[in-house]
Each structure stands twice: as C-alpha cells, then as structure tokens.
PDB file of C-alpha atoms in Angstrom:
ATOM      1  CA  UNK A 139       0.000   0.000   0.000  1.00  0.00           C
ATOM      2  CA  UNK A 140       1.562   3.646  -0.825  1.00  0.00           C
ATOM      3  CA  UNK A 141       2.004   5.886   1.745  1.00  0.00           C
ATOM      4  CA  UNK A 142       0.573   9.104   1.444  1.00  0.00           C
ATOM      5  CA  UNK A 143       3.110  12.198   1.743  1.00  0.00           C
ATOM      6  CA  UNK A 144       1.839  15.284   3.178  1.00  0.00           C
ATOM      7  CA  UNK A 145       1.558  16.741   0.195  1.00  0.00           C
ATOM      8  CA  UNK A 146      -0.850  14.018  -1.694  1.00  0.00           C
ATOM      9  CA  UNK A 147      -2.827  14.369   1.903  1.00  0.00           C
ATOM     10  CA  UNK A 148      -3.592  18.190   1.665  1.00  0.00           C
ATOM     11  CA  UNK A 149      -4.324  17.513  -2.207  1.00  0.00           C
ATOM     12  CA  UNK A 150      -6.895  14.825  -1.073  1.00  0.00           C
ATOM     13  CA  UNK A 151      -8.111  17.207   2.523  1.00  0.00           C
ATOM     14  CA  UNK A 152      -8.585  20.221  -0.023  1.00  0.00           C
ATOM     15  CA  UNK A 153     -10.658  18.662  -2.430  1.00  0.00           C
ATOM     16  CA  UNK A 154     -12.943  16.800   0.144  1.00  0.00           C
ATOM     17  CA  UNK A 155     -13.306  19.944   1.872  1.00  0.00           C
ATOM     18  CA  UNK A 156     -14.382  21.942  -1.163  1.00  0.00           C
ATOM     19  CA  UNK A 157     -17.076  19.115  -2.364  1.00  0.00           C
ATOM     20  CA  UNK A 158     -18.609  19.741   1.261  1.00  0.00           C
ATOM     21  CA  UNK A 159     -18.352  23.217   0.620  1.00  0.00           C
ATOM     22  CA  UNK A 160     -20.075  22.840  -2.754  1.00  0.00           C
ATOM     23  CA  UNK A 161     -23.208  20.088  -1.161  1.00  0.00           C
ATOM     24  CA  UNK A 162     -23.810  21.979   2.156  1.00  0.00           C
ATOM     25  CA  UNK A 163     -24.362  25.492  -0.022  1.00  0.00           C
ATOM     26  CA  UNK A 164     -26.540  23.210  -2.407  1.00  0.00           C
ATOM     27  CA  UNK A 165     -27.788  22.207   0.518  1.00  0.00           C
ATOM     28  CA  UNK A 166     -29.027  25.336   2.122  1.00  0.00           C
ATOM     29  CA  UNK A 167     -30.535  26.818  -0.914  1.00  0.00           C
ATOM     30  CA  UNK A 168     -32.593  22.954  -1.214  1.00  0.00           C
ATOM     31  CA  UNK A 169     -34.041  23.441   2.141  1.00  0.00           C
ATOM     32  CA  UNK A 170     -35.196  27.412   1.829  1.00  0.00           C
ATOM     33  CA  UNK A 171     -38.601  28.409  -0.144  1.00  0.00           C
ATOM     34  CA  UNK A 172     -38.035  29.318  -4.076  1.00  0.00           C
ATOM     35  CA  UNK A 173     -40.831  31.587  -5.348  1.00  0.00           C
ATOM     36  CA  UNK A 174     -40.854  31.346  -9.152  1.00  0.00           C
ATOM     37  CA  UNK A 175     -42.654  34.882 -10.563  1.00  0.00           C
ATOM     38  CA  UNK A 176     -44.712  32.858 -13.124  1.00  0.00           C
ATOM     39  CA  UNK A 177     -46.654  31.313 -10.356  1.00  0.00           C
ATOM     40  CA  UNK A 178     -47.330  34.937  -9.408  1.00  0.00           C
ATOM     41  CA  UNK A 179     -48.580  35.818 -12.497  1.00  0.00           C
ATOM     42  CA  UNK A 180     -45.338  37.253 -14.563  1.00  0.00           C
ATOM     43  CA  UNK A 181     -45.355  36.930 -17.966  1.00  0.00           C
ATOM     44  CA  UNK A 182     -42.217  36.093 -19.839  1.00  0.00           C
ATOM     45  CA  UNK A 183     -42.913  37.777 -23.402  1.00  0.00           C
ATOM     46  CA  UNK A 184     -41.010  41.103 -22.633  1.00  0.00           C
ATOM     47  CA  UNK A 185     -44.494  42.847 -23.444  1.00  0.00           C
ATOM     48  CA  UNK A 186     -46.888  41.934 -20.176  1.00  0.00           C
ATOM     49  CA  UNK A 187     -45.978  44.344 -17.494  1.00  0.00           C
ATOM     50  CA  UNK A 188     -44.931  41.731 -14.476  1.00  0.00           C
ATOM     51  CA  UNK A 189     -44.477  44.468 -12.092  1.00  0.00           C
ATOM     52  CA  UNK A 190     -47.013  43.125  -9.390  1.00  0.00           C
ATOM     53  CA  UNK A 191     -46.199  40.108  -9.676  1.00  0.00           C
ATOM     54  CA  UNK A 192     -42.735  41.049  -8.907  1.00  0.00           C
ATOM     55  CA  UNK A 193     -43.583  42.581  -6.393  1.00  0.00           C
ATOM     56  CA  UNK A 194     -45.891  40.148  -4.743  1.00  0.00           C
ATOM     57  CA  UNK A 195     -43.263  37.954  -4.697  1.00  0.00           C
ATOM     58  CA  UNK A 196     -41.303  40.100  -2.914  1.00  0.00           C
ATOM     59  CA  UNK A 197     -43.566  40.500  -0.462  1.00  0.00           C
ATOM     60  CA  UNK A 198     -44.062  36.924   0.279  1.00  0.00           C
ATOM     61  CA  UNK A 199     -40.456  36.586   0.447  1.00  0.00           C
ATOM     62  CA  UNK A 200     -40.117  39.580   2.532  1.00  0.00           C
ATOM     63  CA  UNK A 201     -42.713  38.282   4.748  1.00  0.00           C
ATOM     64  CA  UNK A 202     -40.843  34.751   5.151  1.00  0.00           C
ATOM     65  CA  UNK A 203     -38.996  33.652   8.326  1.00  0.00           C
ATOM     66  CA  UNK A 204     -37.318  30.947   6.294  1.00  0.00           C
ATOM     67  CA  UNK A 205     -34.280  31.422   3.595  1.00  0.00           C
ATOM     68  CA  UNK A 206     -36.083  32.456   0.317  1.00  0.00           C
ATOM     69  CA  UNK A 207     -35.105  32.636  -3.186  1.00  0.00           C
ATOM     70  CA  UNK A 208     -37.133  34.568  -5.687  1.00  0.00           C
ATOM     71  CA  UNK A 209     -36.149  32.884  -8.992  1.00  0.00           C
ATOM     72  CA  UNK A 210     -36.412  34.919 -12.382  1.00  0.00           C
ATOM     73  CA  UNK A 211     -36.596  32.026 -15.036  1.00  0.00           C
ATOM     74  CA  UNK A 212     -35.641  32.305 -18.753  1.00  0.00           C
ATOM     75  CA  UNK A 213     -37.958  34.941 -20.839  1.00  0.00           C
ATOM     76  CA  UNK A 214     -38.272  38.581 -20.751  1.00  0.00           C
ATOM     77  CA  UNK A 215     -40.165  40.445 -17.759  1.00  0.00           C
ATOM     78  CA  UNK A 216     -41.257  43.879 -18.692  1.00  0.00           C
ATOM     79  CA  UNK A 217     -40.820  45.836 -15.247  1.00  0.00           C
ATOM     80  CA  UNK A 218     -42.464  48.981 -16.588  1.00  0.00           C
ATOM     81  CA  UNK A 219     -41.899  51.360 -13.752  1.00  0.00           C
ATOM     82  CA  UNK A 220     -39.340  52.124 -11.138  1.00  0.00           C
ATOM     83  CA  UNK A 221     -39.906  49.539  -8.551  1.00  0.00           C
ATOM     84  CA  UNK A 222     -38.333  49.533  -4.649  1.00  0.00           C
ATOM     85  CA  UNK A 223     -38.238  46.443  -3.001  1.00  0.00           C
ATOM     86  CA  UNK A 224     -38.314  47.585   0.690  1.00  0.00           C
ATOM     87  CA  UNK A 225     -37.963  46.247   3.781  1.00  0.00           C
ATOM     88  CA  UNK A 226     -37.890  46.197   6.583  1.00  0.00           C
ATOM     89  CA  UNK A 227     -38.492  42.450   6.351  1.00  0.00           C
ATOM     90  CA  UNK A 228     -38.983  39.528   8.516  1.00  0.00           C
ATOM     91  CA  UNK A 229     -36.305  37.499   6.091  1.00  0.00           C
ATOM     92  CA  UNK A 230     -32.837  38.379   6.153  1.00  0.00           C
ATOM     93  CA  UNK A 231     -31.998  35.638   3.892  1.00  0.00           C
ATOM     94  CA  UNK A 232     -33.289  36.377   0.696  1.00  0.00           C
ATOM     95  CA  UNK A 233     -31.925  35.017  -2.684  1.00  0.00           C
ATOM     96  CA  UNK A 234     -33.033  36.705  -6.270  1.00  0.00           C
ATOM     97  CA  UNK A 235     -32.019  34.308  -8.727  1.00  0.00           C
ATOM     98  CA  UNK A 236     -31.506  35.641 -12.107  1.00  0.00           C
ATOM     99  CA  UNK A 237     -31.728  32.807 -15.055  1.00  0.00           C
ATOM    100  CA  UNK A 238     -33.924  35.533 -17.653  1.00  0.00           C
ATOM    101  CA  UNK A 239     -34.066  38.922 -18.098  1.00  0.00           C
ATOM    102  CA  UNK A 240     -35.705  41.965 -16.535  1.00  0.00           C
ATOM    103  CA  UNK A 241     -37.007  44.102 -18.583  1.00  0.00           C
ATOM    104  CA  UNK A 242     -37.190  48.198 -18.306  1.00  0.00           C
ATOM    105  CA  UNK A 243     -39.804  50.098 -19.766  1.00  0.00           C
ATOM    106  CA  UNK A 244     -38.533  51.516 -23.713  1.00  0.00           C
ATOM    107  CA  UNK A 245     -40.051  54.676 -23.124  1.00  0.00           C
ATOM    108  CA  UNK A 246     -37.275  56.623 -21.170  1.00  0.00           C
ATOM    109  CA  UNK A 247     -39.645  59.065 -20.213  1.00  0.00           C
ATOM    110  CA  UNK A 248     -41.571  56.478 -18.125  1.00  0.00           C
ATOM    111  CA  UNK A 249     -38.544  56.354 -15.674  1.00  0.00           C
ATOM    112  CA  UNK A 250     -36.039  58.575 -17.034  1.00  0.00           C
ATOM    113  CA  UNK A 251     -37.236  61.208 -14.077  1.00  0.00           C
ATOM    114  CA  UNK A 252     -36.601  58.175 -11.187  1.00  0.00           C
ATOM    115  CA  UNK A 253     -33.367  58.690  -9.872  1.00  0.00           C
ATOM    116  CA  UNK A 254     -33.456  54.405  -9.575  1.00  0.00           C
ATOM    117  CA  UNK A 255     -35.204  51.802 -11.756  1.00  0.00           C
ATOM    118  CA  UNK A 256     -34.816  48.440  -9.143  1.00  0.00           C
ATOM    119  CA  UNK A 257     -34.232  49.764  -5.228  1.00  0.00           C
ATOM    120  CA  UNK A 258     -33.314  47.458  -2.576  1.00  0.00           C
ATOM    121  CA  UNK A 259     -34.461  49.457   0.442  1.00  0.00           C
ATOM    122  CA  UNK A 260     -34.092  48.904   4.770  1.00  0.00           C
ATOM    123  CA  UNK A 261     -33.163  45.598   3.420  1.00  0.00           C
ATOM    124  CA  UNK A 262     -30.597  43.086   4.614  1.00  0.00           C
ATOM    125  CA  UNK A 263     -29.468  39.554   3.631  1.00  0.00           C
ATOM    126  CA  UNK A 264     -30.444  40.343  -0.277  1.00  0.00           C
ATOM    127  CA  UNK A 265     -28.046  38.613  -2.547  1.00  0.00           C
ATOM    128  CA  UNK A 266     -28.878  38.389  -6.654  1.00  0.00           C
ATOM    129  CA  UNK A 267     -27.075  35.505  -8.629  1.00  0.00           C
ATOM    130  CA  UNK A 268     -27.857  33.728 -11.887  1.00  0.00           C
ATOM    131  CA  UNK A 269     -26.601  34.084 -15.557  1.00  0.00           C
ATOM    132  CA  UNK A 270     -29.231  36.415 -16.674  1.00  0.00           C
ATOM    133  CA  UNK A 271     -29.603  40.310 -17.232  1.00  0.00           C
ATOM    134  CA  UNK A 272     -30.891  43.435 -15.903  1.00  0.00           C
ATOM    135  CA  UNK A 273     -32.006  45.168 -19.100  1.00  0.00           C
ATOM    136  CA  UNK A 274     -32.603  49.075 -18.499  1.00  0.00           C
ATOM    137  CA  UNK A 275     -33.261  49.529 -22.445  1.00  0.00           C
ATOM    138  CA  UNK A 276     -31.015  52.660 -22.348  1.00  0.00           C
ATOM    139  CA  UNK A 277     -30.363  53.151 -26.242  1.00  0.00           C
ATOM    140  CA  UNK A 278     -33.438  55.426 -26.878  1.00  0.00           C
ATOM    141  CA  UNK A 279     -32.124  57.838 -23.641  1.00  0.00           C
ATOM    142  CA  UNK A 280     -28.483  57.509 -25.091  1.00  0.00           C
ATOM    143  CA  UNK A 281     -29.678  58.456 -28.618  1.00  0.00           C
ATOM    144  CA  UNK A 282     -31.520  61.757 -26.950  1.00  0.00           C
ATOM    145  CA  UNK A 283     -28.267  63.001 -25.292  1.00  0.00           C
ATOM    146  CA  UNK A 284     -26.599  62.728 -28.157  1.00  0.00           C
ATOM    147  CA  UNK A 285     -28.697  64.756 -30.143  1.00  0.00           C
ATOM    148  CA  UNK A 286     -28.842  67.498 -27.784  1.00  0.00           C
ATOM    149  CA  UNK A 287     -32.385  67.300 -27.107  1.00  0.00           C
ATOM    150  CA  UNK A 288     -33.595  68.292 -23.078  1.00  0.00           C
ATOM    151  CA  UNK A 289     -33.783  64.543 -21.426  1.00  0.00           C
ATOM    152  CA  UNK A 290     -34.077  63.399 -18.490  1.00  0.00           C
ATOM    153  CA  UNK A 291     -31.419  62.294 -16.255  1.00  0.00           C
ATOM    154  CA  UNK A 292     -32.381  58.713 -16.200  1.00  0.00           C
ATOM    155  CA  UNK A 293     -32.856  56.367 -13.580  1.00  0.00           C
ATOM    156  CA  UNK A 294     -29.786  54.379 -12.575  1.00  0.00           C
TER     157      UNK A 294
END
C-alpha cells in the first residue's frame, strides 16, 4: 500500500473539503422556499408588465422567516416602472435568482425622471445571482443626449 506524503494528503483534505463546501451550499438553498414569478402571475414575453407580480413575490419573500429565493426564469419580464423592493423584512436571507431577463420600460420618459429603476431598500441579507440580465433599455435615452435634445437624467 503507498504511503501518502503530506503533500498528496492536503491535495486529497482540499478537495474533500471543497465538495462539502459545494453540497452543504446546495444544501441550504434545497431546504429554503423558491418563489418562481410565473406562479405569481409574470409573464415572460417582454411585453406583459410583471411588475405586481414582482412585487408580490417580494412580499411573500419579505414576509418569510425561512431562507427564500425569488427565482427569475428564462424569458423577458417587462418591469415597466421604477420599482423599490423595501424592507424592513422579517427574512434576512433572501436570494433573487436571475436565469432571464428583466425588462425596463422603452419609453425613457416612463422612468427617465426616477433617480433608480430596481431599489433594494431597509433591506438586509439580499443577494442576486444567476446568468441572466438586468435590461434598463437605455439606447433610446443615449440616442436623446446625443442629439442634444432636453432629457431626463435617467434612472440608474
């Protein structure tokens, strides 16, 4: 039988301890709520405003004493107006999982006056992740200050 060196045993500690690392965080997101938006009524064609439905998810998650991800699946969500996600909440582990896109209104002017399109606020414990997008449709604004046109600010 080979004997291990110190070396080959940190090489074999390391890697156990980062496939622990890796189940237990798997894990803990398993045994938490997940609030998909559809079942609150968001609509994934990029043309349905899914604002409430946003929202009401936030509120459930908000509302939750347990860990709580709010998962954004693949599709566009049209989040037409500026939105704040406050607090202060009962949950201070809350998860927004990004796998789609949101989706800012085209019309600048809608929330080009908002200093903020999304607002986290008297929150704690928020954390987004996923491989989607937060899409704030800024061409049209761009394409106004560039021509020298009065335009709004625009939200950030």
């Amino acid at each position: 039988m080979a004997q291990l060196r110190p070396n080959n045993l940190t090489f074999i500690l390391m890697h156990v301890l980062a496939l622990f690392m890796i189940f237990t965080s798997k894990l803990a997101i398993a045994i938490g709520e997940t609030l998909n938006i559809e079942n609150f009524g968001a609509n994934p064609n990029g043309e349905t405003d899914s604002t409430n439905a946003i929202l009401t998810t936030w509120a459930r998650a908000c509302s939750s004493t347990t860990p709580t991800t709010i998962y954004v699946p693949k599709g566009k969500f049209l989040v037409s107006d500026s939105v704040v996600f406050k607090g202060s909440c009962n949950n201070n582990d809350i998860t927004v999982n990004i796998d789609g896109t949101l989706l800012a209104n085209s019309n600048y002017d809608v929330i080009g006056k908002e200093e903020s399109w999304l607002l986290f606020e008297d929150v704690d414990g928020v954390s987004i992740i996923g491989n989607g997008f937060l899409d704030g449709q800024g061409t049209s604004l761009w394409d106004c200050k560039r021509s020298g046109e009065s335009c709004p600010m625009g939200a950030t």
